[in-house]
Amino acid sequence: MKNFVLAFALLIGCQSFAQHSHISEHALTYPNIDGYVSLKADLHIHTVFSDGNVWPTIRVQEALRENLDAISLTEHLEYQPHLDDIPHPDRNRSYNLAMAEAKEHDLLIVHGSEITRSAPMGHNNAVFIKDANPLLTEKAEKSFSEAKKQHAFVFWNHPAWYAQNPKGNPILSDFQKERIKKGELHGIEVINSVDYSEESLALALDQNLTIMGTSDIHGLIDWDYTEKGHDRPITLVFAKERNLESMQEALFAGRTVAVYNSLLVGKAEFLNPLVKASIEVISAKYIADTQILEVQLQNISSSALLFENQMEYSFYSSSPVFEIPALGTYTLRIKTLEEKKTIDLKLEAIGAFTAPKTSPVISWQISVEE
Ligand code: ZN
């Protein structure tokens, strides 16, 4: 355990000495899953080039502080409240400024835009576009077909937003059905800023849309999240490699988990291995002269993880429901009744959802030390 803490301290230490690093103590980290790298992405962000309050360079610096892999500045094409002060006709301007700022840093900038209408169409982000300007058209359908022409990945923003749907639930209209049929709508936000919508998750699974989590930040990440003890919502994208092309492929293939603090939402085939990889067994041995197995667990992710015991064995001096803090440890005392050489630690990840009100049960095979 001590070795782990030391190794981790060294790792963080090295990063802060890396040339031109902006990584803060709020740097996010998640393990890779088998065959894929876990890219931490926030693909819904605003700046003064639409209705945000900061210059694009700040968005790059915020992302670097949080150790994100990718961001997209998705300005409303049609809504520019700062137009009198910033009358720039080029809808790519925000992206170009972010690109210039990110040049010397290891941050992927995804070219994106927000296509904005009232309900039933609502708001939609087109990311991995090549040129934002042709997306600005009178007819919304034309914006979508232009996005498709540019091979953009398009997702439906905050479909549960109460300003557009007063019940706080998404309504799948003919507009979305048509876009999905035409291959013009590929994803859906199930987490937007602080709101997780189970109904949006149901839609994602029903329509086979990629599950997204985004901050939709307009102010400062520090004020809206960090200062309150939270991390911004992100999408973990499971890509074959850490580059834009791989990331785009992964989004089209639906390989994501939406994350907001201890809340993890994703398809079982990606969420389950993520939870499994997030917990490492540091030690497992019997307390002397007892049949009580002491197991020390390490959470290597930036999400506090909540679990409930699903084994036939009960715990000694531990609640069956417990939390392993982000990057922290937790010691379980398991009453195995007789001495075992191996056991299957079986826990329900109660803060993780693969479907509405459905949490996965994850197993770790533990070898007991002599
Ligand atoms: Zn937005």
Coordinates of C-alpha atoms and ligand atoms in Angstrom, one line a residue:
M1 CA 0.0 0.0 0.0
K2 CA 2.7 2.4 1.0
N3 CA 4.5 1.6 -2.3
F4 CA 1.3 2.5 -4.2
V5 CA 1.0 5.9 -2.4
L6 CA 4.6 6.6 -3.1
A7 CA 4.4 5.6 -6.7
F8 CA 1.3 7.7 -7.1
A9 CA 2.9 10.7 -5.4
L10 CA 5.9 10.3 -7.7
L11 CA 3.6 10.1 -10.7
I12 CA 1.8 13.3 -9.8
G13 CA 5.1 14.9 -8.9
C14 CA 6.6 14.1 -12.3
Q15 CA 3.6 15.5 -14.0
S16 CA 3.9 18.8 -12.3
F17 CA 7.5 19.0 -13.4
A18 CA 6.7 18.1 -17.0
Q19 CA 7.4 21.0 -19.3
H20 CA 4.6 23.6 -19.5
S21 CA 2.2 21.5 -17.5
H22 CA -1.1 23.0 -16.2
I23 CA -2.3 19.9 -14.3
S24 CA -3.9 20.8 -11.0
E25 CA -4.8 18.7 -7.9
H26 CA -8.2 18.2 -9.6
A27 CA -6.6 16.3 -12.5
L28 CA -9.0 13.5 -13.5
T29 CA -7.8 10.0 -14.0
Y30 CA -9.7 6.8 -15.1
P31 CA -8.2 3.4 -16.0
N32 CA -8.1 2.0 -19.5
I33 CA -10.3 -1.0 -20.3
D34 CA -9.2 -4.0 -22.3
G35 CA -8.2 -3.0 -25.8
Y36 CA -9.1 0.7 -25.4
V37 CA -7.7 3.9 -23.9
S38 CA -10.2 5.8 -21.8
L39 CA -10.3 9.4 -23.2
K40 CA -11.8 12.0 -20.9
A41 CA -13.8 14.4 -23.0
D42 CA -16.2 17.3 -22.5
L43 CA -17.8 18.0 -25.9
H44 CA -20.3 20.7 -24.9
I45 CA -18.7 24.0 -23.9
H46 CA -19.5 27.7 -24.6
T47 CA -17.4 30.8 -24.8
V48 CA -18.0 34.5 -25.5
F49 CA -18.4 33.5 -29.2
S50 CA -21.9 32.4 -28.2
D51 CA -23.5 32.8 -24.8
G52 CA -20.5 31.8 -22.6
N53 CA -18.7 34.3 -20.4
V54 CA -15.0 33.5 -21.1
W55 CA -12.5 33.6 -24.0
P56 CA -11.7 30.3 -25.7
T57 CA -8.2 30.2 -24.3
I58 CA -9.6 29.8 -20.7
R59 CA -11.5 26.7 -21.8
V60 CA -8.2 25.1 -23.0
Q61 CA -6.5 26.0 -19.7
E62 CA -9.4 24.6 -17.6
A63 CA -9.3 21.3 -19.5
L64 CA -5.5 21.1 -19.0
R65 CA -5.9 21.7 -15.3
E66 CA -8.4 18.8 -15.1
N67 CA -6.2 16.5 -17.3
L68 CA -8.9 16.1 -19.9
D69 CA -7.9 14.5 -23.2
A70 CA -10.4 16.3 -25.5
I71 CA -12.8 19.3 -25.5
S72 CA -15.1 20.8 -28.1
L73 CA -16.2 24.5 -28.0
T74 CA -19.7 24.1 -29.3
E75 CA -21.0 27.7 -29.8
H76 CA -24.6 28.3 -30.7
L77 CA -24.5 29.0 -34.5
E78 CA -27.7 31.1 -34.2
Y79 CA -27.3 32.8 -30.9
Q80 CA -24.6 35.4 -30.3
P81 CA -25.6 37.7 -27.4
H82 CA -22.1 39.3 -27.4
L83 CA -22.4 40.2 -31.1
D84 CA -22.1 44.0 -30.5
D85 CA -18.7 43.6 -28.9
I86 CA -17.4 40.6 -30.8
P87 CA -18.8 40.9 -34.4
H88 CA -16.9 38.0 -35.9
P89 CA -18.8 36.5 -38.8
D90 CA -16.7 33.3 -38.9
R91 CA -18.3 30.5 -36.9
N92 CA -15.0 28.7 -36.7
R93 CA -13.3 31.5 -34.8
S94 CA -13.7 30.0 -31.3
Y95 CA -12.2 26.7 -32.6
N96 CA -9.3 28.4 -34.2
L97 CA -8.4 30.3 -31.1
A98 CA -8.6 27.1 -29.0
M99 CA -6.4 25.3 -31.5
A100 CA -3.8 28.1 -31.3
E101 CA -3.8 27.9 -27.5
A102 CA -3.7 24.1 -27.4
K103 CA -0.8 23.9 -29.9
E104 CA 1.9 23.4 -27.3
H105 CA -0.2 21.2 -25.2
D106 CA -1.3 17.6 -25.4
L107 CA -5.1 18.4 -25.6
L108 CA -7.3 17.3 -28.5
I109 CA -9.5 20.0 -29.8
V110 CA -12.6 18.7 -31.5
H111 CA -14.2 21.1 -34.0
G112 CA -17.9 21.5 -33.1
S113 CA -21.0 23.6 -33.2
E114 CA -24.4 23.7 -31.5
I115 CA -27.5 23.7 -33.8
T116 CA -30.1 25.5 -31.8
R117 CA -33.9 25.6 -32.2
S118 CA -36.9 25.5 -29.8
A119 CA -38.6 22.2 -29.1
P120 CA -39.3 19.7 -30.6
M121 CA -35.9 19.9 -32.4
G122 CA -34.2 21.4 -29.4
H123 CA -30.4 21.8 -29.2
N124 CA -27.9 19.5 -30.9
N125 CA -24.2 19.4 -31.1
A126 CA -22.3 18.5 -34.3
V127 CA -18.7 17.6 -33.5
F128 CA -15.9 16.5 -35.7
I129 CA -17.1 19.0 -38.3
K130 CA -14.8 20.6 -40.8
D131 CA -16.4 24.0 -41.3
A132 CA -19.1 25.5 -39.0
N133 CA -20.3 28.2 -41.4
P134 CA -22.3 26.0 -43.8
L135 CA -24.2 24.6 -40.8
L136 CA -25.8 28.0 -40.2
T137 CA -29.0 27.7 -42.3
E138 CA -32.6 28.7 -42.0
K139 CA -33.8 25.2 -42.3
A140 CA -32.7 22.9 -39.4
E141 CA -32.9 19.8 -41.6
K142 CA -30.3 21.4 -43.9
S143 CA -28.0 21.9 -40.9
F144 CA -28.2 18.2 -40.1
S145 CA -27.7 17.1 -43.7
E146 CA -24.7 19.4 -43.9
A147 CA -23.3 18.0 -40.7
K148 CA -23.7 14.5 -42.1
K149 CA -21.9 15.6 -45.3
Q150 CA -18.9 16.7 -43.1
H151 CA -19.1 13.2 -41.4
A152 CA -19.9 14.9 -38.1
F153 CA -21.0 13.0 -34.9
V154 CA -24.2 14.6 -33.8
F155 CA -25.8 14.3 -30.4
W156 CA -29.1 15.6 -28.9
N157 CA -28.4 18.0 -26.0
H158 CA -30.2 18.0 -22.7
P159 CA -33.4 16.4 -24.1
A160 CA -34.8 16.5 -20.6
W161 CA -34.3 20.3 -20.1
Y162 CA -37.3 21.7 -18.2
A163 CA -37.2 25.0 -20.2
Q164 CA -38.1 23.0 -23.3
N165 CA -40.0 20.1 -21.6
P166 CA -41.7 21.3 -18.4
K167 CA -42.1 17.7 -17.1
G168 CA -38.3 17.4 -17.2
N169 CA -38.6 14.4 -19.5
P170 CA -37.4 14.0 -23.1
I171 CA -39.9 13.7 -25.9
L172 CA -38.8 11.8 -29.0
S173 CA -40.5 13.7 -31.8
D174 CA -40.8 12.9 -35.5
F175 CA -37.9 15.3 -36.0
Q176 CA -35.5 13.1 -34.1
K177 CA -37.0 9.9 -35.5
E178 CA -36.4 11.2 -39.0
R179 CA -32.8 12.3 -38.1
I180 CA -32.0 8.9 -36.6
K181 CA -33.5 7.1 -39.6
K182 CA -31.3 9.2 -41.9
G183 CA -28.2 8.6 -39.9
E184 CA -28.0 12.2 -38.9
L185 CA -28.3 11.8 -35.1
H186 CA -26.0 9.5 -33.3
G187 CA -25.9 10.3 -29.6
I188 CA -27.8 11.8 -26.6
E189 CA -26.8 13.5 -23.4
V190 CA -28.0 11.5 -20.4
I191 CA -26.0 13.9 -18.1
N192 CA -26.0 17.6 -18.9
S193 CA -24.4 19.9 -16.3
V194 CA -25.9 18.6 -13.0
D195 CA -28.9 16.7 -14.4
Y196 CA -28.9 13.0 -15.0
S197 CA -32.0 11.9 -16.9
E198 CA -33.0 8.2 -16.6
E199 CA -35.6 8.8 -19.4
S200 CA -32.8 10.0 -21.7
L201 CA -30.8 6.8 -20.8
A202 CA -33.9 4.7 -21.8
L203 CA -34.0 6.6 -25.1
A204 CA -30.3 6.0 -25.7
L205 CA -30.7 2.3 -25.2
D206 CA -34.0 2.0 -27.1
Q207 CA -32.7 4.0 -30.1
N208 CA -29.1 2.7 -29.9
L209 CA -27.7 6.2 -29.4
T210 CA -24.3 6.9 -27.9
I211 CA -24.5 7.8 -24.2
M212 CA -23.0 11.3 -23.5
G213 CA -22.2 13.4 -20.4
T214 CA -21.2 17.0 -20.8
S215 CA -20.7 20.2 -18.6
D216 CA -22.5 22.6 -21.0
I217 CA -20.4 25.2 -19.2
H218 CA -21.1 28.9 -19.7
G219 CA -19.3 30.4 -16.7
L220 CA -16.1 29.0 -15.0
I221 CA -15.6 25.3 -14.3
D222 CA -14.0 26.4 -11.0
W223 CA -17.1 28.3 -9.8
D224 CA -19.7 25.9 -11.1
Y225 CA -18.0 22.6 -10.1
T226 CA -14.6 22.6 -8.4
E227 CA -15.4 25.2 -5.7
K228 CA -18.4 23.1 -4.8
G229 CA -16.3 19.9 -4.4
H230 CA -17.5 18.5 -7.8
D231 CA -15.8 17.5 -11.0
R232 CA -17.4 18.6 -14.3
P233 CA -19.4 15.9 -16.1
I234 CA -17.5 14.2 -18.8
T235 CA -17.8 11.4 -21.4
L236 CA -15.2 8.7 -21.2
V237 CA -14.6 7.6 -24.8
F238 CA -13.0 4.2 -25.3
A239 CA -10.8 4.7 -28.3
K240 CA -8.3 2.4 -30.0
E241 CA -5.7 5.2 -29.8
R242 CA -5.4 8.6 -28.3
N243 CA -6.2 10.7 -31.3
L244 CA -9.1 12.5 -32.9
E245 CA -9.8 9.9 -35.6
S246 CA -9.9 7.0 -33.1
M247 CA -12.1 9.1 -30.8
Q248 CA -14.6 9.8 -33.6
E249 CA -14.7 6.1 -34.5
A250 CA -15.4 5.2 -30.8
L251 CA -18.2 7.7 -30.6
F252 CA -19.9 6.4 -33.7
A253 CA -19.5 2.9 -32.3
G254 CA -21.1 3.9 -29.0
R255 CA -18.1 3.1 -26.8
T256 CA -18.7 5.6 -23.9
V257 CA -19.5 6.0 -20.3
A258 CA -21.0 9.3 -19.0
V259 CA -19.4 10.3 -15.6
Y260 CA -20.4 12.9 -13.0
N261 CA -18.7 12.5 -9.7
S262 CA -19.8 9.1 -8.3
L263 CA -22.4 8.7 -11.0
L264 CA -21.4 6.4 -13.9
V265 CA -23.8 5.8 -16.8
G266 CA -23.1 3.5 -19.8
K267 CA -23.8 0.4 -21.7
A268 CA -22.9 -2.7 -19.7
E269 CA -20.2 -3.9 -22.1
F270 CA -18.2 -0.7 -21.3
L271 CA -19.4 0.3 -17.8
N272 CA -18.7 -3.1 -16.2
P273 CA -15.1 -3.4 -17.3
L274 CA -14.5 0.3 -16.3
V275 CA -15.8 -0.4 -12.7
K276 CA -13.8 -3.6 -12.6
A277 CA -10.6 -1.9 -13.7
S278 CA -11.2 1.0 -11.2
I279 CA -10.8 -1.3 -8.2
E280 CA -7.5 -3.0 -7.4
V281 CA -7.0 -5.5 -4.6
I282 CA -4.0 -4.3 -2.5
S283 CA -4.0 -7.2 0.0
A284 CA -6.1 -10.1 1.2
K285 CA -5.3 -12.1 4.3
Y286 CA -6.9 -13.6 7.3
I287 CA -6.8 -11.8 10.6
A288 CA -4.7 -14.0 12.9
D289 CA -6.6 -16.8 14.6
T290 CA -9.9 -16.0 12.8
Q291 CA -11.8 -16.9 9.7
I292 CA -12.3 -13.2 8.9
L293 CA -10.6 -12.2 5.6
E294 CA -9.3 -8.7 5.5
V295 CA -9.3 -7.3 2.0
Q296 CA -7.8 -3.9 1.2
L297 CA -9.2 -2.3 -2.0
Q298 CA -7.8 0.7 -3.9
N299 CA -9.9 2.9 -6.1
I300 CA -7.7 4.1 -9.0
S301 CA -10.4 6.3 -10.5
S302 CA -11.4 9.9 -9.8
S303 CA -15.0 8.8 -9.0
A304 CA -15.9 7.8 -5.5
L305 CA -17.5 4.4 -6.0
L306 CA -20.5 3.1 -4.1
F307 CA -21.0 -0.6 -3.6
E308 CA -23.4 -3.1 -1.9
N309 CA -22.4 -6.6 -0.9
Q310 CA -23.8 -9.3 -3.1
M311 CA -21.8 -12.3 -1.6
E312 CA -23.2 -15.1 0.5
Y313 CA -20.8 -13.9 3.1
S314 CA -21.5 -11.0 5.4
F315 CA -19.0 -8.3 6.7
Y316 CA -17.4 -7.8 10.0
S317 CA -17.4 -4.2 11.2
S318 CA -18.4 -2.8 7.9
S319 CA -21.8 -1.8 6.4
P320 CA -22.9 -3.9 3.5
V321 CA -23.2 -0.5 1.7
F322 CA -19.9 1.4 1.5
E323 CA -18.0 3.9 -0.5
I324 CA -14.4 3.7 -1.8
P325 CA -13.3 7.4 -2.1
A326 CA -11.9 8.7 -5.4
L327 CA -8.2 7.5 -5.4
G328 CA -8.7 6.2 -1.9
T329 CA -8.7 2.8 -0.2
Y330 CA -11.2 0.8 1.8
T331 CA -10.8 -2.3 4.0
L332 CA -13.4 -5.0 4.0
R333 CA -13.6 -7.7 6.6
I334 CA -15.3 -10.7 5.1
K335 CA -16.7 -13.6 7.3
T336 CA -15.9 -16.5 5.1
L337 CA -16.7 -19.0 7.9
E338 CA -13.9 -21.3 6.8
E339 CA -10.5 -20.4 5.4
K340 CA -10.5 -20.0 1.6
K341 CA -7.6 -19.8 -0.8
T342 CA -9.6 -17.7 -3.3
I343 CA -12.9 -16.0 -3.2
D344 CA -15.1 -14.1 -5.6
L345 CA -15.7 -10.6 -4.3
K346 CA -19.1 -9.8 -5.7
L347 CA -20.4 -6.2 -5.3
E348 CA -23.2 -4.2 -6.9
A349 CA -22.0 -0.9 -8.1
I350 CA -24.9 1.1 -6.9
G351 CA -23.8 4.5 -8.3
A352 CA -23.4 3.0 -11.8
F353 CA -26.3 2.5 -14.2
T354 CA -26.5 0.3 -17.3
A355 CA -30.2 1.0 -17.7
P356 CA -32.7 3.1 -15.6
K357 CA -32.6 1.8 -12.0
T358 CA -30.3 -1.0 -13.0
S359 CA -26.8 -1.3 -11.5
P360 CA -24.2 -3.9 -12.5
V361 CA -22.9 -6.6 -10.2
I362 CA -19.1 -6.9 -10.6
S363 CA -16.8 -9.7 -9.5
W364 CA -13.2 -9.7 -8.6
Q365 CA -11.3 -13.0 -8.1
I366 CA -9.2 -12.6 -5.0
S367 CA -6.3 -14.9 -4.1
V368 CA -5.7 -15.1 -0.4
E369 CA -2.1 -14.5 0.9
E370 CA -0.6 -17.1 3.1
Ligands
ZN1 ZN -25.1 24.3 -25.2

